[in-house]
Amino acid sequence: MASDPVLRAVPTLPQGPPTSSGPGGTPIALRNDCPRRERTRRERARRLARGLWALPPVALLALFFLYPLALIVQQSLRPDTGGTSFQPYVDVFASEAFRHALWTTVWLALGSTAGCLVLGFLLALVIAFVPFPGAKAVARFVDVYLSFPSFLITLALLFIYGTTGIIGSFQFLTTPWGVLLAEVTYFTPFVMRPLLAAFSQLDTAQLEAASSLGARPPRIVRRVILPEALPALAAGGSLVLVLCLNEFGIVLFTGAKGVTTLPMLVYSKAILESDYPGACVVAVVNVVISVGLYGLYRVVSRRAGA
């Protein structure tokens, strides 16, 4: 019988594991798979809807921010002789004015950041831990101070260090050190704000325990307060460094002679010299440095929980 050709022609059904059936004979595996497919379709629909809602703001961002930046990069590659070339970059990087402006920008930004960190830390310590009348009002004023324009602080300093100021005979404000003082004065609250927030979350029991063990205030600050303040100091210092790197109003308003930063060089090349490719090259360099420092600021802020 096994060699019967009729039996050999009968197809053999594939053997598989027995499937359980629910009411009505529908396999349970199929019935469980339907809700999963429905959830997958709903999730795809939600992602599509979110993508559609994101299109308008992305389009506005590209139109008002990315497109002008693209034009600046494009113009930096078009010398006055025509065509597309990296010659504007070669000319700008080889110029003494660019190297001087880059060095001035870097040391002013670093010096201002260091001054803001030291002064901001000391002032935040006094406001947070030294009881005096009006401490809360001073802390609120720090928040209001952040909204002041930079030229307002420079104008106030002109009444002290200007040519007709109280000590104007020293001509201090028109020097690089005057610019440094103006930037430290204006940007210090940007360090104080995250420090005051960090100090408000500090456990006072640690301070009381250290004081009861005989630790003096300098040691308490160094061993207890400073470690807790390091993330806030890093976040505030990174932000101040980015802002000082791009500061234009303070340098322009002080009228400091011989102080040419990268933003001032962009202004000089574009407005005074009509060298638009060169101005765009300096602007591209400034943007690259600023974006790199901003990325550092975001990393530090994320680690600090700001």
Short mmCIF file of C-alpha atoms in Angstrom, two decimals:
data_model
loop_
_atom_site.label_atom_id
_atom_site.label_comp_id
_atom_site.label_asym_id
_atom_site.label_seq_id
_atom_site.Cartn_x
_atom_site.Cartn_y
_atom_site.Cartn_z
CA MET A 1 0.00 0.00 0.00
CA ALA A 2 2.86 2.40 0.75
CA SER A 3 3.98 2.17 -2.89
CA ASP A 4 0.53 2.99 -4.24
CA PRO A 5 0.92 5.99 -6.61
CA VAL A 6 -2.50 7.31 -5.61
CA LEU A 7 -1.47 7.58 -1.98
CA ARG A 8 1.82 9.25 -2.94
CA ALA A 9 -0.14 11.97 -4.83
CA VAL A 10 -2.09 12.97 -1.70
CA PRO A 11 -0.43 16.14 -0.24
CA THR A 12 0.82 15.91 3.29
CA LEU A 13 -0.35 18.68 5.62
CA PRO A 14 2.44 20.45 7.53
CA GLN A 15 2.71 19.36 11.09
CA GLY A 16 2.94 22.12 13.68
CA PRO A 17 2.18 22.69 17.31
CA PRO A 18 -1.45 22.46 18.20
CA THR A 19 -3.14 25.84 18.45
CA SER A 20 -5.72 26.57 21.04
CA SER A 21 -9.02 27.91 19.89
CA GLY A 22 -11.32 30.25 21.69
CA PRO A 23 -15.07 30.57 21.42
CA GLY A 24 -16.23 30.38 17.82
CA GLY A 25 -13.13 28.48 16.73
CA THR A 26 -10.87 31.57 16.42
CA PRO A 27 -7.26 30.79 17.37
CA ILE A 28 -6.18 32.62 20.54
CA ALA A 29 -2.85 33.65 18.95
CA LEU A 30 -4.69 35.46 16.16
CA ARG A 31 -7.05 37.13 18.59
CA ASN A 32 -4.09 38.39 20.71
CA ASP A 33 -2.28 39.72 17.64
CA CYS A 34 -5.11 42.05 16.57
CA PRO A 35 -4.80 44.55 19.46
CA ARG A 36 -1.04 44.65 18.95
CA ARG A 37 -1.45 45.59 15.29
CA GLU A 38 -4.01 48.21 16.25
CA ARG A 39 -1.61 49.76 18.75
CA THR A 40 1.13 49.82 16.13
CA ARG A 41 -1.16 51.62 13.67
CA ARG A 42 -2.16 54.15 16.31
CA GLU A 43 1.47 54.80 17.22
CA ARG A 44 2.35 55.37 13.57
CA ALA A 45 -0.57 57.78 13.25
CA ARG A 46 0.59 59.70 16.33
CA ARG A 47 4.15 59.98 14.98
CA LEU A 48 2.82 61.22 11.65
CA ALA A 49 0.65 63.80 13.40
CA ARG A 50 3.57 65.02 15.49
CA GLY A 51 5.68 65.31 12.36
CA LEU A 52 3.01 67.35 10.62
CA TRP A 53 2.66 69.67 13.62
CA ALA A 54 6.44 70.15 13.68
CA LEU A 55 6.60 71.27 10.05
CA PRO A 56 5.43 74.91 10.56
CA PRO A 57 7.92 75.81 13.33
CA VAL A 58 10.74 74.04 11.49
CA ALA A 59 9.86 75.96 8.33
CA LEU A 60 9.84 79.27 10.24
CA LEU A 61 13.16 78.41 11.88
CA ALA A 62 14.70 77.60 8.51
CA LEU A 63 13.32 80.81 6.96
CA PHE A 64 14.25 83.32 9.65
CA PHE A 65 17.41 81.78 11.13
CA LEU A 66 18.99 79.08 9.00
CA TYR A 67 18.48 80.85 5.67
CA PRO A 68 20.31 84.05 6.74
CA LEU A 69 23.15 81.92 8.13
CA ALA A 70 23.31 80.05 4.83
CA LEU A 71 23.53 83.38 2.99
CA ILE A 72 26.41 84.48 5.23
CA VAL A 73 28.31 81.26 4.54
CA GLN A 74 27.58 81.60 0.82
CA GLN A 75 28.78 85.22 0.78
CA SER A 76 31.96 84.27 2.63
CA LEU A 77 32.87 82.01 -0.30
CA ARG A 78 32.33 84.68 -2.96
CA PRO A 79 35.28 87.06 -3.30
CA ASP A 80 34.92 90.44 -4.97
CA THR A 81 36.59 89.03 -8.08
CA GLY A 82 33.63 86.69 -8.61
CA GLY A 83 33.13 82.96 -8.53
CA THR A 84 33.33 80.67 -5.54
CA SER A 85 36.59 80.39 -3.66
CA PHE A 86 38.14 80.05 -0.20
CA GLN A 87 40.33 83.07 -0.93
CA PRO A 88 38.36 85.33 1.49
CA TYR A 89 39.18 82.88 4.30
CA VAL A 90 42.86 82.85 3.31
CA ASP A 91 42.98 86.67 3.22
CA VAL A 92 41.22 87.10 6.57
CA PHE A 93 43.20 84.41 8.41
CA ALA A 94 46.45 85.90 7.11
CA SER A 95 45.59 89.43 8.26
CA GLU A 96 47.06 90.87 11.45
CA ALA A 97 43.75 92.55 12.29
CA PHE A 98 41.93 89.20 12.50
CA ARG A 99 44.57 87.61 14.73
CA HIS A 100 44.55 90.64 17.00
CA ALA A 101 40.74 90.66 17.20
CA LEU A 102 40.65 86.92 17.93
CA TRP A 103 43.21 87.24 20.71
CA THR A 104 41.43 90.28 22.21
CA THR A 105 38.08 88.48 22.12
CA VAL A 106 39.48 85.37 23.80
CA TRP A 107 41.34 87.10 26.63
CA LEU A 108 38.50 89.54 27.33
CA ALA A 109 35.98 86.68 27.44
CA LEU A 110 38.18 84.53 29.68
CA GLY A 111 39.10 87.43 31.97
CA SER A 112 35.51 88.59 32.28
CA THR A 113 34.34 85.04 33.01
CA ALA A 114 36.96 84.60 35.73
CA GLY A 115 36.03 87.93 37.31
CA CYS A 116 32.32 87.10 37.19
CA LEU A 117 32.93 83.72 38.82
CA VAL A 118 34.91 85.18 41.73
CA LEU A 119 32.70 88.21 42.31
CA GLY A 120 29.47 86.30 41.73
CA PHE A 121 30.46 83.57 44.19
CA LEU A 122 31.34 86.07 46.91
CA LEU A 123 28.18 88.12 46.46
CA ALA A 124 25.98 85.02 46.35
CA LEU A 125 27.60 83.80 49.59
CA VAL A 126 26.78 87.07 51.33
CA ILE A 127 23.19 87.15 50.08
CA ALA A 128 22.49 83.50 50.88
CA PHE A 129 24.30 82.97 54.21
CA VAL A 130 24.89 86.38 55.83
CA PRO A 131 21.67 87.61 57.43
CA PHE A 132 21.04 91.31 56.79
CA PRO A 133 17.91 93.42 56.25
CA GLY A 134 16.70 93.36 52.66
CA ALA A 135 18.49 90.18 51.60
CA LYS A 136 15.39 88.88 49.81
CA ALA A 137 14.92 92.22 48.04
CA VAL A 138 18.52 92.09 46.82
CA ALA A 139 18.01 88.53 45.54
CA ARG A 140 14.93 89.66 43.61
CA PHE A 141 16.84 92.63 42.21
CA VAL A 142 19.38 90.19 40.75
CA ASP A 143 16.55 88.68 38.66
CA VAL A 144 15.47 92.16 37.50
CA TYR A 145 19.06 93.11 36.73
CA LEU A 146 19.28 90.31 34.16
CA SER A 147 16.78 92.17 31.98
CA PHE A 148 18.84 95.37 31.81
CA PRO A 149 20.50 96.19 28.47
CA SER A 150 24.27 96.14 28.47
CA PHE A 151 24.64 99.74 27.27
CA LEU A 152 22.77 100.95 30.38
CA ILE A 153 25.51 99.63 32.66
CA THR A 154 28.17 101.10 30.37
CA LEU A 155 26.41 104.46 30.46
CA ALA A 156 26.43 104.38 34.25
CA LEU A 157 30.16 103.63 34.23
CA LEU A 158 30.73 106.56 31.88
CA PHE A 159 29.56 108.92 34.63
CA ILE A 160 32.41 107.58 36.77
CA TYR A 161 35.22 106.78 34.36
CA GLY A 162 34.24 108.86 31.31
CA THR A 163 36.02 111.97 30.11
CA THR A 164 33.65 114.15 32.16
CA GLY A 165 33.16 111.62 34.96
CA ILE A 166 34.17 111.67 38.59
CA ILE A 167 37.64 110.25 37.90
CA GLY A 168 37.65 110.88 34.17
CA SER A 169 41.21 112.15 34.19
CA PHE A 170 42.41 108.54 34.33
CA GLN A 171 40.65 107.68 31.04
CA PHE A 172 40.11 104.20 32.46
CA LEU A 173 36.99 103.20 30.60
CA THR A 174 38.55 103.71 27.16
CA THR A 175 41.17 101.05 27.87
CA PRO A 176 40.83 97.25 27.62
CA TRP A 177 40.63 97.12 31.42
CA GLY A 178 37.64 99.43 31.31
CA VAL A 179 35.90 97.05 28.91
CA LEU A 180 36.79 94.18 31.25
CA LEU A 181 35.29 96.05 34.22
CA ALA A 182 32.09 96.82 32.29
CA GLU A 183 31.64 93.19 31.25
CA VAL A 184 32.29 91.89 34.78
CA THR A 185 29.80 94.41 36.18
CA TYR A 186 27.11 93.48 33.70
CA PHE A 187 27.53 89.69 33.55
CA THR A 188 28.15 88.89 37.25
CA PRO A 189 24.40 88.40 37.98
CA PHE A 190 24.33 85.68 35.33
CA VAL A 191 26.61 83.70 37.67
CA MET A 192 24.81 84.73 40.84
CA ARG A 193 21.40 83.49 39.69
CA PRO A 194 22.27 79.75 39.43
CA LEU A 195 24.41 80.03 42.57
CA LEU A 196 21.54 81.44 44.63
CA ALA A 197 19.32 78.62 43.36
CA ALA A 198 21.95 76.05 44.35
CA PHE A 199 22.46 77.62 47.79
CA SER A 200 18.72 77.59 48.46
CA GLN A 201 18.76 73.77 48.13
CA LEU A 202 21.79 73.28 50.38
CA ASP A 203 21.05 71.33 53.56
CA THR A 204 21.72 73.72 56.45
CA ALA A 205 22.26 70.73 58.76
CA GLN A 206 25.64 70.19 57.08
CA LEU A 207 26.66 73.76 57.89
CA GLU A 208 25.50 73.44 61.49
CA ALA A 209 27.33 70.14 61.92
CA ALA A 210 30.55 71.59 60.50
CA SER A 211 30.24 74.65 62.73
CA SER A 212 29.58 72.54 65.83
CA LEU A 213 32.73 70.54 65.09
CA GLY A 214 34.76 73.75 65.25
CA ALA A 215 35.22 74.47 61.53
CA ARG A 216 35.75 78.16 60.77
CA PRO A 217 33.75 79.91 58.01
CA PRO A 218 36.54 79.75 55.38
CA ARG A 219 36.85 76.00 55.93
CA ILE A 220 33.07 75.53 55.78
CA VAL A 221 32.98 77.41 52.50
CA ARG A 222 35.85 75.39 51.07
CA ARG A 223 34.79 71.94 52.25
CA VAL A 224 30.96 72.13 52.33
CA ILE A 225 29.59 74.99 50.22
CA LEU A 226 32.04 75.05 47.31
CA PRO A 227 31.59 71.38 46.26
CA GLU A 228 27.83 71.92 46.14
CA ALA A 229 28.27 75.12 44.14
CA LEU A 230 30.64 73.73 41.49
CA PRO A 231 27.90 72.62 39.02
CA ALA A 232 26.17 76.01 39.25
CA LEU A 233 29.51 77.79 38.85
CA ALA A 234 30.30 75.72 35.77
CA ALA A 235 26.90 76.40 34.20
CA GLY A 236 26.99 80.13 34.95
CA GLY A 237 30.59 80.46 33.82
CA SER A 238 29.90 78.67 30.52
CA LEU A 239 26.96 81.00 29.82
CA VAL A 240 28.98 84.13 30.64
CA LEU A 241 31.82 82.93 28.40
CA VAL A 242 29.43 82.59 25.45
CA LEU A 243 27.86 86.01 26.10
CA CYS A 244 31.21 87.78 26.51
CA LEU A 245 32.49 86.22 23.31
CA ASN A 246 29.67 87.86 21.34
CA GLU A 247 29.42 91.14 23.26
CA PHE A 248 29.26 94.15 20.94
CA GLY A 249 27.40 96.94 22.72
CA ILE A 250 29.78 97.32 25.67
CA VAL A 251 32.88 97.49 23.48
CA LEU A 252 31.24 99.97 21.12
CA PHE A 253 29.71 102.15 23.83
CA THR A 254 32.89 102.50 25.88
CA GLY A 255 34.76 103.83 22.85
CA ALA A 256 37.86 101.92 23.92
CA LYS A 257 40.73 102.63 21.57
CA GLY A 258 42.61 99.66 20.22
CA VAL A 259 40.02 97.19 21.55
CA THR A 260 38.77 95.29 18.49
CA THR A 261 36.88 92.07 19.11
CA LEU A 262 35.45 89.73 16.49
CA PRO A 263 31.98 91.40 16.54
CA MET A 264 33.67 94.80 16.23
CA LEU A 265 35.75 93.50 13.31
CA VAL A 266 32.57 92.33 11.53
CA TYR A 267 31.10 95.81 11.99
CA SER A 268 34.29 97.49 10.79
CA LYS A 269 34.65 95.36 7.66
CA ALA A 270 30.97 95.52 6.68
CA ILE A 271 30.14 99.16 7.49
CA LEU A 272 33.43 101.04 7.31
CA GLU A 273 35.36 99.08 4.69
CA SER A 274 32.48 97.57 2.67
CA ASP A 275 34.37 94.28 2.67
CA TYR A 276 31.34 92.00 2.85
CA PRO A 277 33.12 88.69 2.09
CA GLY A 278 35.67 89.43 4.82
CA ALA A 279 32.94 90.42 7.27
CA CYS A 280 31.09 87.18 6.54
CA VAL A 281 34.25 85.15 7.09
CA VAL A 282 34.74 86.70 10.54
CA ALA A 283 31.05 86.16 11.29
CA VAL A 284 31.30 82.47 10.35
CA VAL A 285 34.31 82.04 12.64
CA ASN A 286 32.45 83.78 15.46
CA VAL A 287 29.39 81.59 14.95
CA VAL A 288 31.45 78.39 14.96
CA ILE A 289 33.17 79.35 18.22
CA SER A 290 29.88 80.43 19.79
CA VAL A 291 28.05 77.23 18.83
CA GLY A 292 30.91 75.14 20.20
CA LEU A 293 30.86 77.00 23.52
CA TYR A 294 27.07 76.82 23.64
CA GLY A 295 27.28 73.06 23.22
CA LEU A 296 29.69 73.01 26.16
CA TYR A 297 27.25 75.13 28.15
CA ARG A 298 24.37 72.74 27.46
CA VAL A 299 26.45 69.73 28.53
CA VAL A 300 27.49 71.43 31.75
CA SER A 301 23.96 72.64 32.45
CA ARG A 302 22.54 69.16 31.91
CA ARG A 303 25.03 67.63 34.31
CA ALA A 304 24.35 70.40 36.81
CA GLY A 305 20.61 69.88 36.51
CA ALA A 306 20.05 73.50 35.48
#
